[in-house]
Amino acid sequence: MHSPPADPLKSGWYAALGTLQRMASLPQQPQQFSQDWQQLQQNPSQFFAGLVTEGAVVAEALEATCQQFSGRAWGDRPLPKYINRPNDQSFLQPYELKNTQLFGFVLEGSLAQLQKLCDRSLNQPADGSVHYQVAIPYVILSFQHMGRVSSLNPPDANRGFLSEKEVAIWVLTLAGKKCGPVFRAERLAWFIPYMFASNEPIIASGREVCGFPKELGKFKLPDLNQLTQPAHLQALTWKTLSPQTPARWETLIQVQAAEPQSEPIKRWQTAAEAGRHLVELLLSGQNAIDIPGWELPFSLADDLLTGEVPIVLLKQFRDVVRGDRACYQAIVETPAQLTALQAGGLLGAEHLGYQFTVAIGQFASHPLVQDLGLTTQGSSLQPDSPLQVPVKFAFWVDFDFQLQNGQIIWEARR
C-alpha cells in the first residue's frame, strides 16, 4: 500500500495519473463512473486519496520502464554473475592459442552469393546499424591444429589446456555504414559461416562466448611432410531435408594434392612478408577494388597477419518458449591478435608447387558450394557425388595468437 506523499505537487501528479488510469478503464468498467461520482460526493478526501494511491502505482511502473529503457539504450544494464561449475565446458575469455599450424586453401567464390550469405547472417538482423560488404570473391578453407588452447584469466587460466583440430571457412568483409547506395568502409572483418571442431569444450566456449558457428567434426589434417596424402573433414550430415532422412557421418570436404611440379615456391620469414605476399596473390588478376576512403590493398597487407583483425559473428540462442525466436541475438566482433609467427610459406599456386583440389560433398544440411558460390570444375557422372573445386593457391603458417574480449556491434532489444 502506498501512503500519500507529503509533497502537494507530487500528490497532485499522482492524482492526475490515477484519474487517467480510471478514465482509461471506463470502456471496460462503465459502472465505475457512477461509483466514483457517488464517492466524490460522500467523501471527497477518501476519493482523492484513492486517486493518489492508484497514481503512485502507475508512476512506479513508468519509472521502472524508463530506467530499463535508459539502461538498454546506454548499455549499462547490470549483468548477472556467471555461475562457475567445476566441469564447466565454457571457458572464460580471452583465450591464448599456441603452436597453431594452419593450412589455407584459397577458393574462388561468387561475390553475389557471398554477399547474400553476409546479408542473411549479419546485415538483415542488424537492420542498418552496421553493414558488412564482401571485399574479394575468394574464401579461405582452413585446416588447423592448435597445440595448446587455454584461458588467460583465472580461475580458468589455472584449469589447464586443450589441443584442438578445426576446419573453417573465412570470408573477408569490409565493415562500415551504408546510407542508401553509398557505403563507407571503416575496418576489415573476417566472417566465418562454417566451422567444425574436434572437442566439446572448444565448441561450447566458441559458440556460447563468441558466437562461432562451431559443430562437431572428425578430421585428418594435412601433413607438411606428406602433402600428397589426402586430408578430410567428416561431419554429421543430412543428404536431404525430410522427416525420413537419417543423420549420417559423411565426408564433407576432402583435399588432395598432386606431386609438385617444382620445389616449394616461397618460405616467409616475417608476418609482414607473409601478409604482403598473400595480398598480392589474392588480388592478382583482379581489377582494383575501389571503395571511397579505403585503400584496400595497403590495409590488407598491414592487417591480414600483422594487425588485430576482428572476426565478425552472429551470436544467438533459441528461445525456450517460442522456438522460432531468439532469446538473445547480437552481431559481435572478436579481435584475433597474432603474437608470434614461427614459420610459413606458399605450397602451390597456378602451375607451381603442389597442385591441390578440394572435393566438397553435396548435402542439404551443408550447402557449401551454393552458399559460397564456389567455382567447380568438370562434371560428375553421378549428381550426388562430390563437386571438385580448384584451388587458387595454398599456404601454411605456424603461429601463436590470442582471441581477445569481443565487442557488441549490434544487439536485439526486447
Short mmCIF file of C-alpha atoms in Angstrom, two decimals:
data_model
loop_
_atom_site.label_atom_id
_atom_site.label_comp_id
_atom_site.label_asym_id
_atom_site.label_seq_id
_atom_site.Cartn_x
_atom_site.Cartn_y
_atom_site.Cartn_z
CA MET A 1 0.00 0.00 0.00
CA HIS A 2 1.37 3.41 -1.00
CA SER A 3 0.98 6.15 1.64
CA PRO A 4 0.10 9.66 0.33
CA PRO A 5 3.27 11.75 -0.27
CA ALA A 6 3.84 14.83 1.86
CA ASP A 7 4.73 16.94 -1.21
CA PRO A 8 1.47 18.51 -2.52
CA LEU A 9 2.88 18.74 -6.06
CA LYS A 10 3.68 15.03 -6.07
CA SER A 11 0.22 14.27 -4.63
CA GLY A 12 -1.35 16.27 -7.45
CA TRP A 13 0.78 14.43 -10.03
CA TYR A 14 -0.21 11.05 -8.60
CA ALA A 15 -3.88 12.10 -8.51
CA ALA A 16 -3.70 13.12 -12.18
CA LEU A 17 -2.15 9.76 -13.12
CA GLY A 18 -4.81 7.97 -11.08
CA THR A 19 -7.54 9.93 -12.88
CA LEU A 20 -6.08 8.98 -16.28
CA GLN A 21 -5.89 5.37 -15.18
CA ARG A 22 -9.58 5.32 -14.21
CA MET A 23 -10.62 7.11 -17.41
CA ALA A 24 -8.73 4.51 -19.44
CA SER A 25 -10.61 1.71 -17.67
CA LEU A 26 -14.11 3.19 -18.23
CA PRO A 27 -14.78 1.32 -21.52
CA GLN A 28 -14.27 -1.98 -19.70
CA GLN A 29 -15.90 -0.86 -16.42
CA PRO A 30 -18.63 1.72 -17.22
CA GLN A 31 -20.19 1.34 -13.77
CA GLN A 32 -17.03 2.78 -12.25
CA PHE A 33 -18.06 6.31 -13.22
CA SER A 34 -21.23 6.28 -11.09
CA GLN A 35 -19.35 4.72 -8.16
CA ASP A 36 -16.67 7.40 -8.34
CA TRP A 37 -19.22 10.19 -8.58
CA GLN A 38 -21.04 8.86 -5.52
CA GLN A 39 -17.81 8.55 -3.51
CA LEU A 40 -16.72 12.04 -4.52
CA GLN A 41 -19.97 13.50 -3.13
CA GLN A 42 -19.93 11.47 0.09
CA ASN A 43 -16.21 11.53 1.00
CA PRO A 44 -14.01 13.78 -1.21
CA SER A 45 -10.81 13.24 0.82
CA GLN A 46 -11.08 9.45 0.60
CA PHE A 47 -11.78 9.69 -3.15
CA PHE A 48 -8.69 11.89 -3.65
CA ALA A 49 -6.54 9.52 -1.55
CA GLY A 50 -7.63 6.62 -3.75
CA LEU A 51 -6.60 8.51 -6.88
CA VAL A 52 -3.21 9.29 -5.32
CA THR A 53 -2.65 5.61 -4.42
CA GLU A 54 -3.52 4.41 -7.92
CA GLY A 55 -1.38 7.15 -9.47
CA ALA A 56 1.60 6.13 -7.32
CA VAL A 57 1.42 2.59 -8.74
CA VAL A 58 1.32 3.98 -12.29
CA ALA A 59 4.25 6.33 -11.57
CA GLU A 60 6.31 3.45 -10.16
CA ALA A 61 5.69 1.35 -13.27
CA LEU A 62 6.59 4.28 -15.53
CA GLU A 63 9.81 4.89 -13.61
CA ALA A 64 10.83 1.24 -13.87
CA THR A 65 10.13 1.24 -17.61
CA CYS A 66 12.16 4.41 -18.11
CA GLN A 67 15.08 3.02 -16.13
CA GLN A 68 15.00 -0.21 -18.13
CA PHE A 69 14.89 1.65 -21.44
CA SER A 70 17.65 4.02 -20.35
CA GLY A 71 19.84 1.12 -19.25
CA ARG A 72 19.38 -0.67 -22.55
CA ALA A 73 19.92 2.47 -24.58
CA TRP A 74 23.17 3.34 -22.85
CA GLY A 75 24.46 -0.22 -22.47
CA ASP A 76 24.72 -0.06 -18.65
CA ARG A 77 22.40 -2.91 -17.76
CA PRO A 78 23.73 -4.81 -14.76
CA LEU A 79 24.72 -8.31 -15.86
CA PRO A 80 24.20 -11.27 -13.53
CA LYS A 81 27.32 -13.01 -12.31
CA TYR A 82 28.23 -16.11 -14.29
CA ILE A 83 27.82 -19.25 -12.20
CA ASN A 84 31.00 -21.31 -12.48
CA ARG A 85 30.95 -25.09 -12.19
CA PRO A 86 33.96 -27.42 -11.84
CA ASN A 87 33.02 -29.27 -15.05
CA ASP A 88 32.06 -26.14 -17.00
CA GLN A 89 32.62 -26.51 -20.74
CA SER A 90 32.52 -22.76 -21.47
CA PHE A 91 35.95 -21.29 -20.64
CA LEU A 92 36.47 -17.71 -19.52
CA GLN A 93 37.90 -15.48 -22.24
CA PRO A 94 40.26 -14.10 -23.56
CA TYR A 95 42.00 -17.17 -24.98
CA GLU A 96 45.58 -17.98 -25.90
CA LEU A 97 46.19 -20.36 -28.82
CA LYS A 98 49.78 -21.56 -29.18
CA ASN A 99 51.56 -23.87 -31.62
CA THR A 100 48.88 -23.37 -34.26
CA GLN A 101 49.61 -24.93 -37.63
CA LEU A 102 47.17 -23.74 -40.28
CA PHE A 103 46.84 -24.90 -43.89
CA GLY A 104 44.90 -22.46 -46.05
CA PHE A 105 43.32 -23.23 -49.42
CA VAL A 106 42.01 -20.22 -51.34
CA LEU A 107 38.88 -20.99 -53.39
CA GLU A 108 37.10 -18.76 -55.87
CA GLY A 109 33.53 -17.88 -54.96
CA SER A 110 30.81 -15.55 -56.15
CA LEU A 111 30.64 -12.03 -54.79
CA ALA A 112 26.86 -12.08 -55.19
CA GLN A 113 26.42 -15.36 -53.30
CA LEU A 114 28.87 -14.38 -50.58
CA GLN A 115 27.06 -11.07 -50.14
CA LYS A 116 23.73 -12.91 -49.84
CA LEU A 117 25.28 -15.01 -47.09
CA CYS A 118 26.55 -11.91 -45.25
CA ASP A 119 23.21 -10.17 -45.70
CA ARG A 120 21.29 -13.13 -44.26
CA SER A 121 23.59 -13.69 -41.30
CA LEU A 122 24.69 -10.14 -40.46
CA ASN A 123 23.10 -7.24 -42.34
CA GLN A 124 19.43 -8.25 -42.16
CA PRO A 125 19.46 -8.82 -38.37
CA ALA A 126 21.38 -5.56 -37.79
CA ASP A 127 18.81 -3.67 -39.91
CA GLY A 128 21.10 -0.82 -40.95
CA SER A 129 23.03 -0.36 -37.70
CA VAL A 130 26.13 -1.71 -39.42
CA HIS A 131 26.87 -3.12 -42.87
CA TYR A 132 29.30 -5.83 -43.96
CA GLN A 133 30.35 -5.88 -47.60
CA VAL A 134 32.31 -8.77 -49.09
CA ALA A 135 35.76 -7.49 -50.05
CA ILE A 136 37.01 -10.12 -52.52
CA PRO A 137 35.44 -13.03 -54.47
CA TYR A 138 37.56 -15.63 -52.64
CA VAL A 139 37.20 -17.65 -49.47
CA ILE A 140 39.83 -19.42 -47.40
CA LEU A 141 39.24 -23.04 -46.44
CA SER A 142 41.47 -23.70 -43.42
CA PHE A 143 42.55 -26.91 -41.73
CA GLN A 144 44.27 -26.11 -38.46
CA HIS A 145 45.66 -27.77 -35.37
CA MET A 146 46.12 -25.78 -32.16
CA GLY A 147 48.58 -27.47 -29.86
CA ARG A 148 47.63 -25.54 -26.73
CA VAL A 149 44.37 -23.65 -26.14
CA SER A 150 43.84 -22.06 -22.73
CA SER A 151 42.19 -19.19 -20.90
CA LEU A 152 44.22 -16.12 -19.99
CA ASN A 153 42.07 -15.24 -16.97
CA PRO A 154 41.75 -17.03 -13.63
CA PRO A 155 40.13 -19.19 -12.46
CA ASP A 156 40.08 -20.93 -15.87
CA ALA A 157 43.72 -19.99 -16.56
CA ASN A 158 44.57 -22.43 -13.77
CA ARG A 159 42.46 -25.30 -15.09
CA GLY A 160 44.84 -26.49 -17.81
CA PHE A 161 44.78 -26.51 -21.60
CA LEU A 162 43.33 -28.35 -24.58
CA SER A 163 44.55 -29.26 -28.03
CA GLU A 164 42.16 -28.77 -30.90
CA LYS A 165 41.58 -29.55 -34.57
CA GLU A 166 39.37 -27.32 -36.70
CA VAL A 167 38.16 -26.68 -40.22
CA ALA A 168 36.68 -23.29 -41.10
CA ILE A 169 35.54 -21.12 -44.00
CA TRP A 170 36.77 -17.49 -43.91
CA VAL A 171 35.13 -14.65 -45.84
CA LEU A 172 36.90 -11.27 -45.87
CA THR A 173 34.50 -8.35 -45.42
CA LEU A 174 34.62 -4.60 -45.02
CA ALA A 175 32.61 -3.31 -42.08
CA GLY A 176 31.11 0.16 -42.12
CA LYS A 177 27.96 2.17 -42.66
CA LYS A 178 25.63 2.27 -45.61
CA CYS A 179 23.47 5.27 -46.49
CA GLY A 180 21.34 4.41 -49.49
CA PRO A 181 23.67 3.20 -52.23
CA VAL A 182 26.74 4.79 -50.59
CA PHE A 183 28.90 2.52 -48.44
CA ARG A 184 31.64 3.89 -46.19
CA ALA A 185 34.14 1.21 -45.16
CA GLU A 186 35.75 1.55 -41.73
CA ARG A 187 37.60 -1.69 -40.98
CA LEU A 188 38.30 -5.24 -42.08
CA ALA A 189 36.49 -8.18 -40.52
CA TRP A 190 36.62 -11.93 -41.13
CA PHE A 191 33.21 -13.60 -41.34
CA ILE A 192 33.02 -17.35 -40.61
CA PRO A 193 29.84 -19.04 -41.90
CA TYR A 194 31.04 -22.63 -41.30
CA MET A 195 33.30 -24.03 -38.58
CA PHE A 196 33.97 -27.54 -37.29
CA ALA A 197 35.82 -28.50 -34.10
CA SER A 198 37.02 -31.73 -32.53
CA ASN A 199 36.01 -31.45 -28.86
CA GLU A 200 33.10 -30.25 -26.75
CA PRO A 201 34.76 -27.56 -24.56
CA ILE A 202 36.08 -25.78 -27.64
CA ILE A 203 32.63 -25.95 -29.26
CA ALA A 204 30.87 -24.72 -26.12
CA SER A 205 33.32 -21.89 -25.48
CA GLY A 206 33.32 -20.78 -29.10
CA ARG A 207 29.54 -20.79 -29.53
CA GLU A 208 28.40 -19.58 -26.11
CA VAL A 209 31.00 -16.88 -25.56
CA CYS A 210 31.85 -15.57 -29.03
CA GLY A 211 29.15 -16.90 -31.35
CA PHE A 212 31.34 -19.12 -33.55
CA PRO A 213 29.06 -21.47 -35.54
CA LYS A 214 31.02 -24.50 -34.34
CA GLU A 215 29.82 -28.05 -34.83
CA LEU A 216 31.46 -31.39 -34.16
CA GLY A 217 33.74 -32.81 -36.83
CA LYS A 218 36.16 -35.68 -37.43
CA PHE A 219 39.44 -34.82 -39.09
CA LYS A 220 42.51 -35.94 -40.94
CA LEU A 221 44.65 -32.85 -41.23
CA PRO A 222 47.30 -32.18 -43.87
CA ASP A 223 50.84 -33.25 -43.05
CA LEU A 224 53.57 -30.88 -44.16
CA ASN A 225 55.89 -33.85 -44.81
CA GLN A 226 53.27 -35.87 -46.73
CA LEU A 227 51.12 -33.35 -48.58
CA THR A 228 50.07 -35.86 -51.25
CA GLN A 229 48.21 -37.82 -48.57
CA PRO A 230 44.51 -36.75 -48.60
CA ALA A 231 43.13 -34.64 -45.78
CA HIS A 232 39.45 -34.65 -44.96
CA LEU A 233 36.62 -33.43 -42.75
CA GLN A 234 33.73 -35.68 -41.74
CA ALA A 235 30.55 -34.13 -40.36
CA LEU A 236 27.13 -35.26 -39.22
CA THR A 237 25.03 -34.55 -42.30
CA TRP A 238 21.56 -34.92 -43.80
CA LYS A 239 21.56 -35.75 -47.50
CA THR A 240 18.07 -34.31 -47.91
CA LEU A 241 15.80 -32.47 -45.54
CA SER A 242 12.76 -34.66 -44.88
CA PRO A 243 11.20 -36.49 -41.92
CA GLN A 244 12.57 -39.77 -43.30
CA THR A 245 16.21 -38.66 -43.68
CA PRO A 246 18.62 -40.11 -41.09
CA ALA A 247 21.69 -38.20 -39.94
CA ARG A 248 24.94 -39.81 -41.09
CA TRP A 249 28.63 -39.17 -40.63
CA GLU A 250 29.90 -38.41 -44.13
CA THR A 251 33.00 -36.91 -45.72
CA LEU A 252 32.06 -33.29 -46.33
CA ILE A 253 35.43 -31.94 -47.55
CA GLN A 254 38.49 -33.70 -48.92
CA VAL A 255 41.75 -32.06 -50.01
CA GLN A 256 44.01 -33.86 -52.47
CA ALA A 257 47.42 -32.76 -53.78
CA ALA A 258 49.23 -33.96 -56.88
CA GLU A 259 53.00 -34.36 -56.92
CA PRO A 260 54.68 -30.93 -57.07
CA GLN A 261 55.87 -29.65 -60.43
CA SER A 262 58.55 -27.63 -58.69
CA GLU A 263 60.11 -27.12 -55.29
CA PRO A 264 58.08 -25.19 -52.65
CA ILE A 265 57.74 -21.70 -54.03
CA LYS A 266 58.37 -19.41 -51.11
CA ARG A 267 59.05 -19.51 -47.38
CA TRP A 268 58.11 -16.50 -45.27
CA GLN A 269 60.46 -15.05 -42.71
CA THR A 270 58.16 -12.48 -41.07
CA ALA A 271 54.44 -11.87 -40.61
CA ALA A 272 54.69 -8.66 -42.65
CA GLU A 273 56.23 -10.54 -45.57
CA ALA A 274 53.53 -13.21 -45.37
CA GLY A 275 50.78 -10.60 -45.31
CA ARG A 276 52.13 -8.74 -48.34
CA HIS A 277 52.58 -11.93 -50.34
CA LEU A 278 49.08 -13.22 -49.55
CA VAL A 279 47.57 -9.89 -50.59
CA GLU A 280 49.45 -9.95 -53.88
CA LEU A 281 48.13 -13.45 -54.58
CA LEU A 282 44.57 -12.59 -53.55
CA LEU A 283 44.42 -9.54 -55.79
CA SER A 284 46.43 -10.88 -58.73
CA GLY A 285 44.45 -10.89 -61.94
CA GLN A 286 41.61 -8.88 -60.36
CA ASN A 287 40.55 -5.34 -61.13
CA ALA A 288 41.42 -2.81 -58.47
CA ILE A 289 38.83 -2.66 -55.72
CA ASP A 290 37.89 0.98 -55.35
CA ILE A 291 35.97 1.87 -52.19
CA PRO A 292 35.98 5.57 -51.19
CA GLY A 293 38.02 6.16 -48.08
CA TRP A 294 39.59 2.70 -48.06
CA GLU A 295 42.92 1.76 -49.58
CA LEU A 296 42.19 -1.95 -49.62
CA PRO A 297 45.48 -3.49 -50.80
CA PHE A 298 47.60 -1.50 -48.34
CA SER A 299 45.26 -2.13 -45.43
CA LEU A 300 45.08 -5.82 -46.26
CA ALA A 301 48.85 -6.11 -46.23
CA ASP A 302 49.05 -4.31 -42.89
CA ASP A 303 46.20 -6.16 -41.18
CA LEU A 304 45.93 -9.63 -42.70
CA LEU A 305 48.51 -11.16 -40.38
CA THR A 306 50.22 -8.32 -38.52
CA GLY A 307 47.24 -6.38 -37.23
CA GLU A 308 44.41 -7.06 -34.82
CA VAL A 309 41.69 -8.11 -37.25
CA PRO A 310 38.23 -8.76 -35.81
CA ILE A 311 36.19 -11.87 -36.54
CA VAL A 312 32.52 -10.95 -37.01
CA LEU A 313 29.86 -13.43 -35.91
CA LEU A 314 26.13 -13.73 -35.32
CA LYS A 315 25.71 -14.79 -31.69
CA GLN A 316 22.25 -16.12 -30.92
CA PHE A 317 20.35 -18.57 -28.72
CA ARG A 318 16.99 -20.13 -29.48
CA ASP A 319 14.17 -19.14 -27.12
CA VAL A 320 12.85 -21.90 -24.84
CA VAL A 321 9.21 -20.75 -25.08
CA ARG A 322 8.98 -19.66 -28.71
CA GLY A 323 11.40 -21.82 -30.62
CA ASP A 324 11.15 -19.75 -33.81
CA ARG A 325 12.54 -16.72 -31.94
CA ALA A 326 15.92 -15.90 -30.42
CA CYS A 327 16.03 -15.09 -26.71
CA TYR A 328 19.37 -13.37 -27.43
CA GLN A 329 20.77 -12.15 -30.75
CA ALA A 330 23.74 -9.90 -31.45
CA ILE A 331 26.40 -9.06 -34.01
CA VAL A 332 29.76 -9.36 -32.23
CA GLU A 333 33.33 -8.74 -33.31
CA THR A 334 36.13 -10.60 -31.56
CA PRO A 335 39.69 -9.41 -32.32
CA ALA A 336 42.31 -12.02 -33.22
CA GLN A 337 45.85 -10.81 -32.48
CA LEU A 338 48.94 -12.54 -33.89
CA THR A 339 51.60 -12.86 -31.17
CA ALA A 340 54.27 -14.91 -32.94
CA LEU A 341 54.99 -16.36 -36.40
CA GLN A 342 57.36 -19.32 -36.23
CA ALA A 343 57.26 -20.31 -39.89
CA GLY A 344 55.15 -20.27 -43.02
CA GLY A 345 55.18 -20.38 -46.75
CA LEU A 346 53.42 -20.89 -50.05
CA LEU A 347 52.69 -24.51 -51.00
CA GLY A 348 51.32 -24.08 -54.50
CA ALA A 349 49.96 -21.52 -56.95
CA GLU A 350 48.76 -21.99 -60.55
CA HIS A 351 51.36 -24.26 -62.19
CA LEU A 352 53.97 -24.03 -59.44
CA GLY A 353 54.46 -26.24 -56.41
CA TYR A 354 51.77 -28.64 -55.25
CA GLN A 355 48.52 -28.69 -57.21
CA PHE A 356 45.57 -29.02 -54.82
CA THR A 357 41.95 -29.89 -55.49
CA VAL A 358 39.14 -29.69 -52.97
CA ALA A 359 36.18 -32.09 -53.20
CA ILE A 360 33.02 -30.93 -51.42
CA GLY A 361 30.11 -33.26 -50.77
CA GLN A 362 26.56 -32.27 -51.68
CA PHE A 363 24.36 -32.33 -48.58
CA ALA A 364 21.21 -30.34 -47.94
CA SER A 365 22.36 -29.67 -44.38
CA HIS A 366 25.70 -28.21 -45.55
CA PRO A 367 25.24 -26.40 -48.90
CA LEU A 368 28.78 -25.02 -49.02
CA VAL A 369 29.08 -24.83 -52.80
CA GLN A 370 25.75 -23.00 -53.16
CA ASP A 371 26.21 -20.67 -50.16
CA LEU A 372 29.70 -19.61 -51.23
CA GLY A 373 29.05 -19.68 -54.98
CA LEU A 374 32.18 -21.80 -55.45
CA THR A 375 33.61 -22.32 -58.90
CA THR A 376 33.64 -26.05 -59.76
CA GLN A 377 35.46 -27.92 -62.48
CA GLY A 378 34.40 -30.89 -64.60
CA SER A 379 31.03 -32.59 -64.47
CA SER A 380 30.15 -35.51 -62.28
CA LEU A 381 28.70 -38.71 -63.72
CA GLN A 382 26.58 -39.03 -60.57
CA PRO A 383 24.55 -35.98 -59.49
CA ASP A 384 25.11 -36.65 -55.78
CA SER A 385 28.87 -37.20 -55.92
CA PRO A 386 31.29 -34.57 -54.51
CA LEU A 387 32.00 -31.45 -56.56
CA GLN A 388 35.59 -30.66 -57.50
CA VAL A 389 36.71 -27.14 -56.63
CA PRO A 390 40.06 -25.80 -57.93
CA VAL A 391 42.46 -24.13 -55.51
CA LYS A 392 43.81 -20.70 -56.48
CA PHE A 393 46.76 -21.11 -54.12
CA ALA A 394 47.63 -22.90 -50.89
CA PHE A 395 49.79 -21.85 -47.94
CA TRP A 396 50.70 -22.83 -44.40
CA VAL A 397 51.63 -20.91 -41.26
CA ASP A 398 52.84 -21.94 -37.83
CA PHE A 399 51.95 -19.23 -35.31
CA ASP A 400 50.59 -18.19 -31.92
CA PHE A 401 47.68 -15.83 -31.41
CA GLN A 402 45.20 -14.56 -28.86
CA LEU A 403 41.43 -14.25 -29.12
CA GLN A 404 40.60 -11.08 -27.20
CA ASN A 405 37.41 -9.96 -25.46
CA GLY A 406 34.77 -9.14 -28.04
CA GLN A 407 32.65 -6.10 -28.74
CA ILE A 408 28.89 -5.98 -29.26
CA ILE A 409 28.31 -4.15 -32.55
CA TRP A 410 24.52 -4.57 -32.56
CA GLU A 411 22.14 -6.22 -30.12
CA ALA A 412 18.45 -7.04 -30.47
CA ARG A 413 16.19 -5.34 -27.93
CA ARG A 414 13.04 -6.73 -26.43
#
